[in-house]
mmCIF file of C-alpha atoms in Angstrom:
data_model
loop_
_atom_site.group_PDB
_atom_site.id
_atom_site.type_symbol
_atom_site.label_atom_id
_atom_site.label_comp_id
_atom_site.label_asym_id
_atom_site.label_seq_id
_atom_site.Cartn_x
_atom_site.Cartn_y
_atom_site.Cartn_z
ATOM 1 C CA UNK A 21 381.537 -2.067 -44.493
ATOM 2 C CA UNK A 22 381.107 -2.274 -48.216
ATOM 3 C CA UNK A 23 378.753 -5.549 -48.527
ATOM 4 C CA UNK A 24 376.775 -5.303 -44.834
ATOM 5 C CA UNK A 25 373.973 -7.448 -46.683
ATOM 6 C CA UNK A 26 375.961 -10.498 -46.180
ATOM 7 C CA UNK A 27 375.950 -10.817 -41.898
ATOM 8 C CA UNK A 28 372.394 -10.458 -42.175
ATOM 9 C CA UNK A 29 371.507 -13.700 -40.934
ATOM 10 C CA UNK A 30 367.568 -12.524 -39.656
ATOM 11 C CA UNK A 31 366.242 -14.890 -42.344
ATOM 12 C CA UNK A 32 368.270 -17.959 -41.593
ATOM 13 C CA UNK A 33 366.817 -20.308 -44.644
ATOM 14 C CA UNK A 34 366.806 -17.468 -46.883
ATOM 15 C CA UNK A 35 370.308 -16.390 -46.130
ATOM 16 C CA UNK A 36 371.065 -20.302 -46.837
ATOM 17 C CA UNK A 37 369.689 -20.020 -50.381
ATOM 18 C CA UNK A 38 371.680 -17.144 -51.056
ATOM 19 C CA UNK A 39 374.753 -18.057 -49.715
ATOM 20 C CA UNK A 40 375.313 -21.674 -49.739
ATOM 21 C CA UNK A 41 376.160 -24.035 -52.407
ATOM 22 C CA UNK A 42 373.205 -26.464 -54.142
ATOM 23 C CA UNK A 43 375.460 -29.300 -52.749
ATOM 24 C CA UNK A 44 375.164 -28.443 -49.544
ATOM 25 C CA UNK A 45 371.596 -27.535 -48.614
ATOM 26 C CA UNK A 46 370.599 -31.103 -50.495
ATOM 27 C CA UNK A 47 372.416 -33.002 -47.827
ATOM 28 C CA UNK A 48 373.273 -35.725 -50.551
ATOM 29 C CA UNK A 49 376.493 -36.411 -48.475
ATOM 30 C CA UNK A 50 377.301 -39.720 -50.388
ATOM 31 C CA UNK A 51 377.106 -37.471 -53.563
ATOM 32 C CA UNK A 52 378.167 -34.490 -52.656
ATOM 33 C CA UNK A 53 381.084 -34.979 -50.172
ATOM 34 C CA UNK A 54 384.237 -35.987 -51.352
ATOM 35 C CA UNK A 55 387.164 -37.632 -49.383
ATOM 36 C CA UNK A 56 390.266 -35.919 -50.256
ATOM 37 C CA UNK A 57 392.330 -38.195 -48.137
ATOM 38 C CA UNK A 58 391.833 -40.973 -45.826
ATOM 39 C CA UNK A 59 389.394 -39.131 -43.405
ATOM 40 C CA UNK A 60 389.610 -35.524 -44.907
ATOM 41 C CA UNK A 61 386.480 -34.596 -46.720
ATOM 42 C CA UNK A 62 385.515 -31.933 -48.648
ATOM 43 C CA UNK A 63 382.077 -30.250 -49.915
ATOM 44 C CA UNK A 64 381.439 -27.101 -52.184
ATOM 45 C CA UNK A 65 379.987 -24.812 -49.276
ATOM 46 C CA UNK A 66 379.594 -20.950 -49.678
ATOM 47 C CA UNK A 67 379.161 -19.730 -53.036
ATOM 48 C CA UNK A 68 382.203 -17.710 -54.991
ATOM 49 C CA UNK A 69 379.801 -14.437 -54.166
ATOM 50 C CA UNK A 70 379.980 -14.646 -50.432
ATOM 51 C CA UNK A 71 383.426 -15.214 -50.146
ATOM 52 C CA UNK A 72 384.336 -12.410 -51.956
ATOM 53 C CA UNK A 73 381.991 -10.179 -50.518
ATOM 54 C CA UNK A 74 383.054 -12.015 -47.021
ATOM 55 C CA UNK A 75 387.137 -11.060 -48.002
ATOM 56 C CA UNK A 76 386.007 -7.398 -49.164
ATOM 57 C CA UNK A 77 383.926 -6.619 -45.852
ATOM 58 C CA UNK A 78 387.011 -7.984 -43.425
ATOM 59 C CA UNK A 79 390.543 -7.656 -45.165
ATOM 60 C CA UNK A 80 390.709 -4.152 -43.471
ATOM 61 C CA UNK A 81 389.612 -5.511 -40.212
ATOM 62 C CA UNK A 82 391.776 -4.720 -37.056
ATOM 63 C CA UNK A 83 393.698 -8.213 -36.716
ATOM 64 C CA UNK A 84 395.068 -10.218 -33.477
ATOM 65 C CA UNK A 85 398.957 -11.696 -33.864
ATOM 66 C CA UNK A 86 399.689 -14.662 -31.627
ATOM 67 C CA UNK A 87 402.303 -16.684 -32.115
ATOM 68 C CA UNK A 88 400.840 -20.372 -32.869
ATOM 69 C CA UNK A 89 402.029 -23.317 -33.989
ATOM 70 C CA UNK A 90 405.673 -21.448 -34.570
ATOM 71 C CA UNK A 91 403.585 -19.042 -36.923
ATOM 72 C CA UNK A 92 402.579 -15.491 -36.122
ATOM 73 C CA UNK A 93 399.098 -15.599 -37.223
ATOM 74 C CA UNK A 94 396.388 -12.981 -37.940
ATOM 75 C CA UNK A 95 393.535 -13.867 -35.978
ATOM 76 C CA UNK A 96 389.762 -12.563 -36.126
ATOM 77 C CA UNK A 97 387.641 -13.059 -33.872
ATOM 78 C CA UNK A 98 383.701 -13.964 -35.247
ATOM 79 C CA UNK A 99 382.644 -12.685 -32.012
ATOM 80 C CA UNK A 100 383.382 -9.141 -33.559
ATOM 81 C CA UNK A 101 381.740 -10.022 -36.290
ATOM 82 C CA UNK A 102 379.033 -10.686 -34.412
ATOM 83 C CA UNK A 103 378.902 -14.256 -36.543
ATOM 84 C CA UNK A 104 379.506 -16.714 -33.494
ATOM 85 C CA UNK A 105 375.475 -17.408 -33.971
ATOM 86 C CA UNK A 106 375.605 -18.357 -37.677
ATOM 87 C CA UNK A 107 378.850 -20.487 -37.261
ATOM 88 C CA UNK A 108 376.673 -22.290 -34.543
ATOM 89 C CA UNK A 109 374.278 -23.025 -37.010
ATOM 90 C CA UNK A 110 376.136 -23.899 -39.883
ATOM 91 C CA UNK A 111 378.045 -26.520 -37.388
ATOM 92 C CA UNK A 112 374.729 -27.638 -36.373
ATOM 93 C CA UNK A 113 372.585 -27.937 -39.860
ATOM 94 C CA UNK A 114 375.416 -29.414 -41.978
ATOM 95 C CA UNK A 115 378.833 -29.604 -40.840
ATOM 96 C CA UNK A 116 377.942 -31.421 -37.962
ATOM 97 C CA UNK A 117 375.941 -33.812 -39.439
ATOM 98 C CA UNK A 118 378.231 -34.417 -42.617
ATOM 99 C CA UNK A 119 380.932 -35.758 -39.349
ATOM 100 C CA UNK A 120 378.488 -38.016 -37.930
ATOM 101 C CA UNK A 121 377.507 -39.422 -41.319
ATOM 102 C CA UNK A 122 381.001 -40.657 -41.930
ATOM 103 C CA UNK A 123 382.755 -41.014 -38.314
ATOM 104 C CA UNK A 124 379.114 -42.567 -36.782
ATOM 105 C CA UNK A 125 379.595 -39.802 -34.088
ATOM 106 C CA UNK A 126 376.746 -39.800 -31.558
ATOM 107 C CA UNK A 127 375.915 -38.260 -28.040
ATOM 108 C CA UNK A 128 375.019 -35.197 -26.343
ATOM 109 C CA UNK A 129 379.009 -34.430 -26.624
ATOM 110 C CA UNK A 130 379.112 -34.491 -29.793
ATOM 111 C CA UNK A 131 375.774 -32.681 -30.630
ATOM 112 C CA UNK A 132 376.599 -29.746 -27.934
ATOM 113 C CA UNK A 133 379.984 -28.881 -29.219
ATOM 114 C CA UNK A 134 382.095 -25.949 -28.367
ATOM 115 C CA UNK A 135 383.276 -24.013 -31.459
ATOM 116 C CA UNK A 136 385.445 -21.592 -32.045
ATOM 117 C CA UNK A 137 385.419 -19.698 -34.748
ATOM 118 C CA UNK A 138 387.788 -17.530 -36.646
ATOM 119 C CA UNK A 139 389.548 -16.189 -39.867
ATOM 120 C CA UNK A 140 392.997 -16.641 -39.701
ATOM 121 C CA UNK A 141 395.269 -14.442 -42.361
ATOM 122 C CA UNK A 142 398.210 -15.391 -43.983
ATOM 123 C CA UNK A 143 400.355 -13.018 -46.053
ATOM 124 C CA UNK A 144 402.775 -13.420 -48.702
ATOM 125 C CA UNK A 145 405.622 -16.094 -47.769
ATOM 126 C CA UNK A 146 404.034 -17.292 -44.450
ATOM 127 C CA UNK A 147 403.574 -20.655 -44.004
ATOM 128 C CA UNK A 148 402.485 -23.303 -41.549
ATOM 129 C CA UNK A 149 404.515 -25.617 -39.709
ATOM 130 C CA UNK A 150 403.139 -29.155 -39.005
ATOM 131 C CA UNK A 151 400.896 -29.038 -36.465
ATOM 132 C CA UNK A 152 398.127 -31.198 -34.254
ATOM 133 C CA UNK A 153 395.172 -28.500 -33.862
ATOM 134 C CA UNK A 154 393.968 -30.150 -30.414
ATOM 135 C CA UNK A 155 390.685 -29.961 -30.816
ATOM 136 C CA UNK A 156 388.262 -32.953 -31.841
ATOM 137 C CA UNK A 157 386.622 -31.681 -35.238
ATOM 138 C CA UNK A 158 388.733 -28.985 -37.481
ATOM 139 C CA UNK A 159 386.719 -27.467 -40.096
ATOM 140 C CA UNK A 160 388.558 -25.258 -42.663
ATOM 141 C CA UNK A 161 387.305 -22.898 -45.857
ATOM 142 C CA UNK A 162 389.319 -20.824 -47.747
ATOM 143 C CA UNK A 163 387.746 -17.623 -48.725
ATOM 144 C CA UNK A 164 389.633 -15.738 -51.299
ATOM 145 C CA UNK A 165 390.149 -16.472 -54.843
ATOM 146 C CA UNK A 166 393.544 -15.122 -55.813
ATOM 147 C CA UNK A 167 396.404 -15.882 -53.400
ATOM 148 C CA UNK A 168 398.497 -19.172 -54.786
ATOM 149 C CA UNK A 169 400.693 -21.708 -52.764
ATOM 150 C CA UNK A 170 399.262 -22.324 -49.430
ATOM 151 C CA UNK A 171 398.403 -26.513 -50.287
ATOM 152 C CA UNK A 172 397.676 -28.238 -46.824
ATOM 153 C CA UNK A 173 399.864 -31.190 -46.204
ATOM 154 C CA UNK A 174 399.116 -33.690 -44.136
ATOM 155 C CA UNK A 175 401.949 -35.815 -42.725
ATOM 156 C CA UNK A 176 401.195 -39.410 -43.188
ATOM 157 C CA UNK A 177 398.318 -39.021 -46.026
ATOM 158 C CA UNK A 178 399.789 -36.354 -48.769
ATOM 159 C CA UNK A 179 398.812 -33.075 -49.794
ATOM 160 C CA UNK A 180 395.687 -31.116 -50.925
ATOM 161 C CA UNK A 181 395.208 -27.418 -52.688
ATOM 162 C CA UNK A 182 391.924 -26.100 -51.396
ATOM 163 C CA UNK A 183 389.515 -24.615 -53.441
ATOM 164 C CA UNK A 184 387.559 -20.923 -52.673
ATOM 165 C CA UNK A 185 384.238 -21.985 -50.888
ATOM 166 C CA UNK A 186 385.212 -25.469 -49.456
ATOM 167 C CA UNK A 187 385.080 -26.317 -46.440
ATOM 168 C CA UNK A 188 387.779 -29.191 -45.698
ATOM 169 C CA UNK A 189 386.768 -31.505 -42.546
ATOM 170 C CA UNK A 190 389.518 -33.774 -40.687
ATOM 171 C CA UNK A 191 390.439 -34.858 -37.298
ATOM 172 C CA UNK A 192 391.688 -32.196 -35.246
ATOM 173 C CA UNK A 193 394.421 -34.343 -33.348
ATOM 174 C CA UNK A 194 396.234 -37.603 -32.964
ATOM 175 C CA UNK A 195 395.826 -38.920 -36.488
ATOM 176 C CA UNK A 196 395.674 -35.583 -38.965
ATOM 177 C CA UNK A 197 399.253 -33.497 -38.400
ATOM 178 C CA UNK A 198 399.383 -30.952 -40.914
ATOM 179 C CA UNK A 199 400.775 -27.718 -41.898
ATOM 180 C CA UNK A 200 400.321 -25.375 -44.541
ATOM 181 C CA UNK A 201 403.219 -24.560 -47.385
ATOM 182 C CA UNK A 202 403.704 -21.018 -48.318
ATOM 183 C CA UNK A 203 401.579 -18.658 -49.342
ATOM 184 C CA UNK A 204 403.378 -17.209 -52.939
ATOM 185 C CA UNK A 205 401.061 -14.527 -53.571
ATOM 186 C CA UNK A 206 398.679 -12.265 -52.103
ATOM 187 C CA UNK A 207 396.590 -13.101 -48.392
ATOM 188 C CA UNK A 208 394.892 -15.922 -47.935
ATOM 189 C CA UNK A 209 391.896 -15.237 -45.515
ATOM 190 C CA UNK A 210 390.588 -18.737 -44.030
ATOM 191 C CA UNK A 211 387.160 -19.699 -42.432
ATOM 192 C CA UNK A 212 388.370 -21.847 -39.620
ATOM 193 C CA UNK A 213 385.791 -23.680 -37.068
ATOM 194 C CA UNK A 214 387.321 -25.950 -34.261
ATOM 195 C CA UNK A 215 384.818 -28.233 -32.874
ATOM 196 C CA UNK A 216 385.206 -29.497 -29.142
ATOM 197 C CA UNK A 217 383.294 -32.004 -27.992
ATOM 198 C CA UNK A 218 382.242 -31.356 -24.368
#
């Protein structure tokens, strides 16, 4: 692993500092989050130097294929990463409370959900049809810099091109059907968290 520095996660709030945006850690939501489309929001969250140190450690990485959502999609698990603990606490120090800020979720359920983390990899000329996720929350980063194409379109609201280190945060079903249009060039390597509330 060329850049084992980054999964060090022993020093939680230094680990922040050094890996997260400004925006983030100041918890400015009505500042710093932006809504992309009705109910899709967006917020500058890891800095340009952990995703591509993130992209360098894994794009070797022993991938799962399953065929979802009429895809065949790479699929790693943060489990081998041994990252399910810091996606647990990112979920719990800002993404979760950036959803309750603007959806006015409350309750145990919501507080104590199941996540499930993983980077999904897309090569050249895949796409992704439209799709409901099934879950309650989806949370979505892209981590690379370089691939092109890959803008996420959402059915009834139009279309957004994600930027490197943002993490994108809709309704995973009923309302927010989406897919993905074709990646032109290059993998994309995505940070995705579903959120299940118990």
């Amino acid at each position: 692993m060329k850049y084992p520095e980054i999964f060090d996660t022993e020093n939680l709030e230094l680990w922040f500092e050094k890996y997260l945006t400004k925006q983030v850690r100041s918890k400015e939501w009505d500042l710093m989050v932006t809504e992309e489309l009705p109910d899709v929001f967006s917020i500058p969250f890891f800095t340009e130097e952990f995703c591509d140190k993130f992209v360098e450690n894994i794009k070797d990485s022993q991938y799962n294929q399953s065929n979802r959502w009429g895809t065949p999609t790479n699929i790693l698990s943060l489990d081998r990463l041994n990252l399910q603990d810091l996606s647990l606490n990112l979920i719990t120090e800002f993404l979760y409370p950036i959803s309750q800020h603007y959806w006015v979720i409350n309750g145990k359920k919501w507080e104590n959900m199941n996540i499930d983390p993983q980077i999904l990899k897309f090569e050249p000329q895949q796409e992704l049809r439209l799709h409901h996720d099934f879950c309650s929350i989806t949370m979505s980063c892209v981590l690379d810099e370089y691939s092109q194409g890959g803008e996420l379109v959402f059915e009834k609201y139009g279309t957004i091109t994600p930027k490197q280190g943002h993490f994108y945060i809709f309704p995973g079903q009923i309302t927010h059907r989406y897919g993905m249009r074709r990646i032109k060039n290059k993998n994309r390597y995505i940070f995705n968290i579903y959120g299940y509330a118990n």
